[in-house]
Coordinates of C-alpha atoms in Angstrom, one line a residue:
M235 CA 41.9 5.2 -11.0
T236 CA 39.8 5.4 -7.9
A237 CA 39.9 8.2 -5.4
T238 CA 42.4 6.1 -3.4
G239 CA 44.2 4.8 -6.4
R240 CA 43.9 1.3 -4.9
S241 CA 41.4 -1.6 -5.0
L242 CA 39.2 -2.7 -2.2
N243 CA 41.4 -5.7 -1.5
E244 CA 44.3 -3.4 -0.9
I245 CA 42.2 -1.4 1.6
D246 CA 40.9 -4.3 3.7
T247 CA 37.6 -3.5 5.4
T248 CA 37.2 -6.9 7.0
P249 CA 38.2 -5.6 10.5
L250 CA 35.4 -3.0 10.1
T251 CA 32.7 -5.4 8.8
G252 CA 33.7 -7.7 11.7
R253 CA 33.1 -5.0 14.2
L254 CA 29.7 -4.2 12.7
G255 CA 28.7 -7.8 12.1
L256 CA 28.1 -7.1 8.4
E257 CA 28.7 -9.1 5.3
T258 CA 30.1 -7.4 2.2
R259 CA 28.0 -7.3 -1.0
P260 CA 28.5 -5.3 -4.2
L261 CA 26.2 -2.3 -4.8
I262 CA 25.8 -3.5 -8.3
G263 CA 26.9 -6.9 -9.7
G264 CA 30.5 -7.9 -10.4
E265 CA 33.9 -7.4 -9.0
V266 CA 34.8 -3.7 -9.1
T267 CA 37.6 -1.4 -8.1
V268 CA 36.2 0.9 -5.5
S269 CA 36.8 4.2 -3.7
A270 CA 33.9 3.8 -1.3
V271 CA 31.5 1.5 0.3
I272 CA 28.0 2.1 1.6
A273 CA 26.5 0.7 4.9
S274 CA 22.8 0.1 4.6
D275 CA 19.9 -2.3 4.2
P276 CA 18.2 -1.0 1.1
T277 CA 17.5 -4.4 -0.5
G278 CA 15.9 -6.0 2.5
A279 CA 18.5 -8.8 2.4
G280 CA 20.0 -7.9 5.7
P281 CA 22.5 -5.3 6.8
A282 CA 25.6 -5.2 4.7
L283 CA 28.6 -3.1 3.7
L284 CA 27.7 -2.5 0.0
I285 CA 30.8 -2.2 -2.3
G286 CA 30.6 0.9 -4.4
T287 CA 31.5 1.2 -8.1
G288 CA 34.6 3.2 -7.6
N289 CA 33.0 6.3 -9.0
I290 CA 32.7 8.8 -6.2
D291 CA 30.0 10.8 -8.0
F292 CA 27.8 7.8 -8.6
D293 CA 28.4 6.2 -5.2
A294 CA 27.7 9.5 -3.4
R295 CA 24.4 9.9 -5.4
C296 CA 23.4 6.4 -4.4
A297 CA 24.2 7.0 -0.7
A298 CA 22.2 10.3 -0.7
A299 CA 19.3 8.6 -2.5
L300 CA 19.3 5.7 0.0
G301 CA 19.7 8.0 2.9
V302 CA 22.7 6.1 4.2
P303 CA 26.3 7.0 4.9
L304 CA 29.1 6.7 2.5
L305 CA 32.3 5.1 3.8
V306 CA 35.3 6.5 2.0
A307 CA 38.1 4.1 2.7
T308 CA 41.2 6.1 1.8
G309 CA 44.2 4.2 3.2
P310 CA 46.9 5.9 5.3
E311 CA 48.8 7.4 2.3
S312 CA 45.9 8.8 0.2
T313 CA 46.5 12.2 -1.3
L314 CA 43.0 12.5 -2.8
A315 CA 40.8 11.8 0.3
D316 CA 39.8 15.4 0.8
L317 CA 38.7 15.7 -2.8
A318 CA 36.7 12.5 -2.5
V319 CA 35.0 13.6 0.6
A320 CA 34.2 17.1 -0.8
E321 CA 32.7 15.5 -3.9
A322 CA 30.5 13.1 -1.9
E323 CA 29.3 15.8 0.4
R324 CA 28.4 18.0 -2.6
H325 CA 25.8 15.4 -3.5
G326 CA 24.3 15.4 0.0
A327 CA 25.9 12.2 1.2
V328 CA 26.9 11.8 4.8
V329 CA 30.5 10.8 4.7
V330 CA 32.5 8.6 7.1
T331 CA 36.2 8.1 6.4
L332 CA 38.5 5.2 7.3
T333 CA 42.1 6.2 6.8
D334 CA 43.8 3.1 8.1
P335 CA 42.0 -0.3 8.7
A336 CA 45.0 -1.4 10.8
D337 CA 44.5 1.5 13.3
E338 CA 42.2 0.3 16.1
S339 CA 41.1 3.8 17.0
A340 CA 40.3 4.6 13.4
L341 CA 38.2 1.4 13.2
D342 CA 36.4 2.2 16.4
S343 CA 35.6 5.7 15.2
A344 CA 34.4 4.6 11.8
A345 CA 32.3 1.8 13.2
E346 CA 30.6 4.3 15.7
E347 CA 29.9 6.9 13.1
L348 CA 28.4 4.3 10.7
T349 CA 26.2 2.7 13.3
A350 CA 24.8 6.1 14.3
A351 CA 24.3 7.2 10.7
V352 CA 22.6 4.0 9.6
A353 CA 20.2 4.1 12.5
E354 CA 18.7 7.4 11.2
P355 CA 18.6 7.6 7.4
V356 CA 19.2 11.1 6.0
M357 CA 16.1 12.3 4.1
S358 CA 16.5 13.2 0.4
P359 CA 14.1 13.6 -2.5
A360 CA 15.2 10.3 -4.0
L361 CA 14.8 8.5 -0.7
F362 CA 11.4 9.9 -0.1
E363 CA 10.1 8.9 -3.5
H364 CA 11.5 5.4 -3.0
W365 CA 9.7 5.3 0.4
L366 CA 6.5 6.7 -1.1
L367 CA 6.3 4.0 -3.8
G368 CA 7.1 1.3 -1.3
Q369 CA 4.3 2.4 1.1
A370 CA 1.8 2.7 -1.8
R371 CA 2.7 -0.8 -3.0
Q372 CA 1.9 -2.2 0.5
K373 CA -1.6 -0.7 0.5
R374 CA -2.8 -2.6 -2.6
T375 CA -5.3 0.1 -3.6
H376 CA -7.2 0.9 -6.8
I377 CA -6.8 4.4 -8.3
V378 CA -8.7 5.8 -11.2
L379 CA -7.0 8.1 -13.8
P380 CA -9.8 9.9 -15.8
E381 CA -7.5 11.6 -18.3
G382 CA -6.6 8.8 -20.6
E383 CA -6.0 11.1 -23.6
D384 CA -2.9 12.7 -21.9
D385 CA 0.5 11.1 -22.8
R386 CA 1.8 12.0 -19.3
I387 CA -1.0 10.0 -17.7
L388 CA -0.3 7.0 -19.9
T389 CA 3.5 7.2 -19.3
A390 CA 3.0 7.5 -15.5
A391 CA 0.6 4.6 -15.6
H392 CA 3.2 2.5 -17.4
Q393 CA 5.7 3.3 -14.7
L394 CA 3.3 2.6 -11.8
L395 CA 2.2 -0.7 -13.3
A396 CA 5.8 -1.8 -14.0
Q397 CA 6.6 -1.3 -10.3
D398 CA 3.3 -2.8 -9.1
V399 CA 2.5 0.3 -7.1
C400 CA -1.3 0.0 -7.3
E401 CA -4.2 -1.2 -9.5
L402 CA -5.2 1.3 -12.1
T403 CA -8.3 2.2 -14.1
I404 CA -7.8 4.6 -17.0
L405 CA -10.8 6.4 -18.5
G406 CA -11.1 7.3 -22.2
D407 CA -11.5 5.9 -25.6
V408 CA -10.0 2.4 -25.2
D409 CA -8.8 2.0 -28.9
E410 CA -7.2 5.4 -28.8
I411 CA -5.5 4.7 -25.4
Q412 CA -4.1 1.3 -26.7
S413 CA -3.0 2.9 -30.0
R414 CA -1.2 5.8 -28.2
A415 CA 0.4 3.4 -25.7
A416 CA 1.8 1.3 -28.6
D417 CA 3.2 4.4 -30.3
L418 CA 4.9 5.5 -27.0
G419 CA 6.2 2.0 -26.3
L420 CA 4.1 1.7 -23.1
D421 CA 2.8 -1.5 -21.5
L422 CA -0.7 -0.9 -20.1
S423 CA -1.8 -4.5 -20.3
A424 CA -2.3 -4.6 -16.5
A425 CA -4.6 -1.5 -16.4
H426 CA -8.4 -1.5 -16.6
L427 CA -9.2 0.6 -19.7
V428 CA -12.8 2.0 -19.6
N429 CA -14.7 4.2 -22.0
H430 CA -17.0 6.0 -19.6
L431 CA -19.3 7.0 -22.5
T432 CA -20.2 3.4 -23.3
D433 CA -19.6 1.6 -20.0
P434 CA -22.8 -0.1 -18.7
D435 CA -21.9 1.2 -15.2
A436 CA -22.8 4.7 -16.4
E437 CA -26.5 4.0 -16.0
V438 CA -26.0 2.7 -12.5
F439 CA -23.9 5.8 -11.6
A440 CA -26.5 8.1 -13.1
A441 CA -29.3 6.5 -11.0
E442 CA -27.1 6.8 -7.9
F443 CA -26.2 10.4 -8.6
A444 CA -29.8 11.4 -9.2
E445 CA -30.7 9.9 -5.8
L446 CA -27.8 11.7 -4.1
R447 CA -28.8 15.1 -5.7
K448 CA -32.6 14.8 -5.8
A449 CA -32.9 17.5 -3.1
K450 CA -31.2 19.8 -5.6
G451 CA -33.7 18.9 -8.2
V452 CA -31.4 16.7 -10.4
T453 CA -33.4 14.4 -12.7
L454 CA -32.2 11.0 -14.1
D455 CA -31.7 12.5 -17.5
Q456 CA -29.6 15.3 -16.0
A457 CA -27.6 12.7 -14.1
R458 CA -27.0 10.7 -17.3
E459 CA -25.6 13.8 -18.9
T460 CA -23.4 14.5 -15.8
M461 CA -21.9 11.1 -16.0
R462 CA -20.5 11.9 -19.4
D463 CA -18.0 14.1 -17.5
I464 CA -14.9 12.2 -16.6
S465 CA -14.4 13.8 -13.2
Y466 CA -18.0 12.9 -12.1
Y467 CA -17.7 9.4 -13.5
G468 CA -14.4 8.8 -11.8
T469 CA -15.7 10.2 -8.5
M470 CA -18.7 7.9 -8.8
M471 CA -16.3 5.0 -9.1
I472 CA -14.9 5.9 -5.7
H473 CA -18.4 6.5 -4.2
T474 CA -19.6 3.0 -5.3
G475 CA -16.5 1.2 -4.2
R476 CA -15.2 0.4 -7.7
A477 CA -12.0 2.4 -7.0
D478 CA -10.3 3.7 -3.8
G479 CA -9.1 7.1 -5.0
M480 CA -8.7 9.4 -8.0
V481 CA -6.0 11.6 -9.5
S482 CA -7.0 14.2 -12.1
G483 CA -6.2 17.7 -13.2
A484 CA -3.5 17.2 -15.8
A485 CA -5.9 18.6 -18.4
H486 CA -8.6 20.1 -16.2
T487 CA -8.9 22.8 -13.6
T488 CA -8.8 22.3 -9.8
A489 CA -12.4 23.2 -9.5
H490 CA -13.3 20.6 -12.1
T491 CA -11.6 18.0 -10.0
I492 CA -12.8 19.0 -6.6
K493 CA -16.5 20.0 -7.3
P494 CA -17.7 16.4 -7.9
S495 CA -15.9 15.2 -4.8
L496 CA -17.7 17.8 -2.7
Q497 CA -21.1 16.8 -4.2
I498 CA -20.6 13.0 -4.0
I499 CA -17.9 12.0 -1.6
K500 CA -18.2 14.9 0.8
T501 CA -16.0 15.8 3.7
A502 CA -14.9 13.4 6.5
P503 CA -16.6 13.5 9.9
G504 CA -15.4 16.4 12.0
V505 CA -14.0 18.2 8.9
S506 CA -15.7 21.3 7.5
F507 CA -13.9 21.9 4.2
V508 CA -11.2 20.7 1.9
S509 CA -7.7 22.0 2.3
S510 CA -4.2 20.9 1.2
I511 CA -0.6 20.4 2.1
F512 CA 2.5 20.2 0.0
L513 CA 5.1 17.7 1.2
M514 CA 8.5 19.6 0.9
V515 CA 11.4 17.2 0.7
L516 CA 14.9 18.8 1.2
Q517 CA 18.2 17.1 1.9
G518 CA 17.8 16.0 5.6
K519 CA 14.3 17.5 6.0
L520 CA 10.7 16.5 5.4
W521 CA 8.2 19.3 5.9
A522 CA 4.5 19.8 5.2
F523 CA 3.3 23.3 4.1
G524 CA -0.4 24.1 4.4
D525 CA -2.6 25.4 2.9
C526 CA -0.9 26.4 -0.4
A527 CA -3.6 25.5 -2.9
V528 CA -7.2 25.7 -1.8
M529 CA -8.3 28.1 0.9
P530 CA -7.7 31.7 0.0
N531 CA -8.3 33.6 3.2
P532 CA -9.1 31.2 6.1
T533 CA -10.6 32.5 9.3
A534 CA -8.9 31.8 12.6
R535 CA -11.2 28.8 13.2
E536 CA -10.4 27.5 9.7
L537 CA -6.7 28.0 10.2
G538 CA -7.0 25.9 13.4
E539 CA -8.8 23.2 11.5
I540 CA -6.1 23.3 8.7
A541 CA -3.5 22.8 11.4
V542 CA -5.2 19.8 12.9
V543 CA -6.0 18.1 9.5
S544 CA -2.5 18.9 8.2
A545 CA -1.0 17.2 11.2
R546 CA -3.1 14.0 10.5
T547 CA -2.2 14.0 6.8
A548 CA 1.5 14.6 7.5
A549 CA 1.5 11.6 9.9
Q550 CA 0.4 9.4 7.0
F551 CA 3.7 10.2 5.3
G552 CA 6.1 9.5 8.1
I553 CA 6.1 12.8 9.8
D554 CA 5.8 13.0 13.6
P555 CA 3.8 16.3 13.4
R556 CA 4.8 19.4 15.2
V557 CA 2.7 22.2 13.9
A558 CA 3.6 25.9 13.7
V559 CA 1.0 28.5 12.9
L560 CA 3.1 31.1 11.1
S561 CA 3.0 34.9 11.4
Y562 CA 5.2 37.9 11.1
S563 CA 5.4 37.8 14.9
T564 CA 6.7 35.2 17.4
G565 CA 4.7 35.0 20.6
S566 CA 3.8 38.5 21.8
S567 CA 6.7 40.2 20.0
G568 CA 4.2 41.9 17.6
S569 CA 0.6 42.9 17.5
G570 CA -2.2 43.4 15.0
V571 CA -5.3 41.6 13.6
D572 CA -3.2 39.0 11.8
V573 CA -1.2 38.1 15.0
D574 CA -4.5 37.9 16.9
R575 CA -5.8 35.5 14.2
A576 CA -2.8 33.3 14.6
V577 CA -3.3 33.2 18.4
E578 CA -7.0 32.3 17.9
A579 CA -6.0 29.6 15.4
V580 CA -3.7 27.9 17.8
A581 CA -6.5 28.0 20.5
A582 CA -9.0 26.5 17.9
A583 CA -6.5 23.8 16.9
R584 CA -6.0 22.8 20.6
E585 CA -9.7 22.7 21.1
L586 CA -10.4 20.6 18.0
D587 CA -7.6 18.0 18.9
P588 CA -5.7 18.5 22.2
S589 CA -3.3 15.7 21.1
V590 CA -1.8 17.7 18.3
A591 CA 1.5 19.5 19.1
V592 CA 0.8 23.0 17.8
D593 CA 2.1 26.5 18.7
G594 CA 2.1 30.0 17.4
P595 CA 2.2 32.7 16.3
L596 CA 5.7 31.8 15.1
Q597 CA 8.0 33.4 12.5
F598 CA 9.4 30.9 10.0
D599 CA 12.9 31.1 11.5
A600 CA 11.6 30.6 15.1
A601 CA 9.6 27.7 13.9
V602 CA 12.4 25.7 12.2
D603 CA 15.7 27.0 13.7
A604 CA 16.5 25.8 17.2
G605 CA 18.9 28.6 17.9
V606 CA 16.4 31.3 17.0
A607 CA 13.6 29.5 18.9
K608 CA 15.8 29.3 22.1
K609 CA 16.0 33.1 22.0
K610 CA 12.4 34.0 21.0
M611 CA 10.3 31.2 22.4
P612 CA 12.3 29.0 24.7
E613 CA 9.4 27.3 26.5
S614 CA 7.7 26.1 23.3
A615 CA 7.7 22.4 22.5
V616 CA 7.2 23.2 18.8
A617 CA 9.4 26.2 18.2
G618 CA 12.7 25.3 16.5
R619 CA 11.4 21.8 15.7
A620 CA 8.3 22.4 13.6
N621 CA 7.8 20.2 10.5
V622 CA 4.1 21.1 9.7
L623 CA 4.0 24.8 8.8
V624 CA 0.6 26.5 8.4
F625 CA 0.6 29.8 6.5
P626 CA -1.8 32.6 7.2
D627 CA -3.4 32.5 3.7
L628 CA -3.1 31.1 0.2
E629 CA -1.0 33.9 -1.1
A630 CA 1.7 33.4 1.6
G631 CA 1.6 29.7 1.3
N632 CA 1.8 29.5 -2.4
I633 CA 4.7 32.0 -2.6
A634 CA 6.6 30.2 0.2
Y635 CA 6.4 26.6 -1.3
K636 CA 7.5 27.8 -4.7
A637 CA 10.3 29.9 -3.2
V638 CA 11.6 26.8 -1.3
Q639 CA 11.1 24.5 -4.3
R640 CA 13.0 26.8 -6.7
T641 CA 15.8 28.0 -4.4
A642 CA 16.5 25.1 -2.1
D643 CA 16.4 22.3 -4.8
A644 CA 13.4 20.9 -2.9
L645 CA 11.0 18.3 -4.1
A646 CA 7.5 19.7 -3.7
V647 CA 4.9 16.8 -3.7
G648 CA 1.3 17.9 -4.0
P649 CA -1.0 19.5 -3.5
V650 CA -2.3 16.7 -1.3
L651 CA -6.0 17.4 -0.8
Q652 CA -7.3 16.6 2.7
G653 CA -10.6 16.5 4.4
L654 CA -12.6 14.2 2.0
K655 CA -14.0 10.9 3.1
K656 CA -12.1 9.2 0.3
P657 CA -9.0 10.6 -1.5
V658 CA -9.1 12.7 -4.6
N659 CA -6.0 14.6 -5.6
D660 CA -5.5 17.4 -8.1
L661 CA -2.6 17.7 -10.6
S662 CA -1.2 20.9 -12.0
R663 CA -1.9 21.2 -15.7
G664 CA 1.9 21.5 -16.0
A665 CA 2.5 18.3 -14.0
T666 CA 5.4 16.1 -15.1
V667 CA 5.3 12.3 -15.3
R668 CA 7.2 12.3 -12.0
D669 CA 4.6 14.5 -10.4
I670 CA 1.8 12.2 -11.5
V671 CA 3.6 9.1 -10.3
N672 CA 4.1 10.7 -6.9
T673 CA 0.6 11.9 -6.6
V674 CA -0.9 8.5 -7.4
A675 CA 1.4 7.0 -4.7
I676 CA 0.2 9.6 -2.3
T677 CA -3.5 8.9 -3.1
A678 CA -2.9 5.2 -2.7
I679 CA -1.4 5.7 0.7
Q680 CA -4.3 8.0 1.7
A681 CA -6.8 5.4 0.5
G682 CA -5.1 2.6 2.4
A683 CA -4.9 4.6 5.7
K684 CA -6.8 3.1 8.6

């Protein structure tokens, strides 16, 4: 039995689809008994009212994942409508109800709510990941994965290739990679498998690296030995144009990933150092937290640069950046050296890039809650609306992103390294396959940014 106890034909939605100019299509194939329909355009086939499966739990999860509203068509005599709506909202779906398709005012109200909701998709972790992979797919970039001995890397590569997200090179012993892929049931036939220890390009890379580092006294023999290191080899692939970006760190430290990049790729023009953001995806929200992974104790000037670079990075991922420099004080409500540092950081950010919307010092609640901002900093264009949150140091940032991730059921994507001429991103050694897939997609988007 459905939530309404009746089939879609008995709850005729034709008057509603006519009002909205939509056709009706099944969410999944086949004729089904339904309790709900979803208004959206997730397939690219044109706006439609998508017929649900009749399972409120599944339909609500689909609506939340697609970021679109769920229409619960209950009929005028339904006794279970409230339960259906509560269940759908529990999964984060935005719910629009239609109690009687014969009632003109009910049709008008449902049509108005659906039109408004479809116009602005509701952010969710599933929706963001769907968007992320789609954006990466459009960039057509080439990413190198140096850690071919790790099953997680191979599994992520299989998923990325199956979805045609990007071109991949995997470094390691080719026979071992192929054997392990076969054992795991993975298809890596579309990947470039390269043994960096026997690849002829290693000699070219060694000569180039020796030239790059000759001022540091690096000889050709030393460069040859250095190219035996997967991180250096992968980074040289990027430097010489054989790849567009690299993702590493599943089996190596952050320093092992970043050090070759600083020596070979170097920082982008106008950027002094490498920093990071985490993309924090909550139901209805997409925030960027910086820096939570690289800079331990930034100066005021460095905080200002982190604010500017974080805004630019966030913009690559669909965020219209409004940057808050966080503190224990909002405006002039507190005092102390840390507050002064936040004030100086805002001034430095505005000097570095006057186009960036940045303000501070702001407490977290004043940064993201419009009601609090109205009381504490009513004249600010950022307060209450901030979506790029710059923490005063690594300790505060790391604690904050983990607290939000664990207590708010947030998807934390990152760290996204920023400031290099070409993208290299670091994985946690505890990274899941999902983390790796997301990080490769992020790297592809960074590599394809103009």
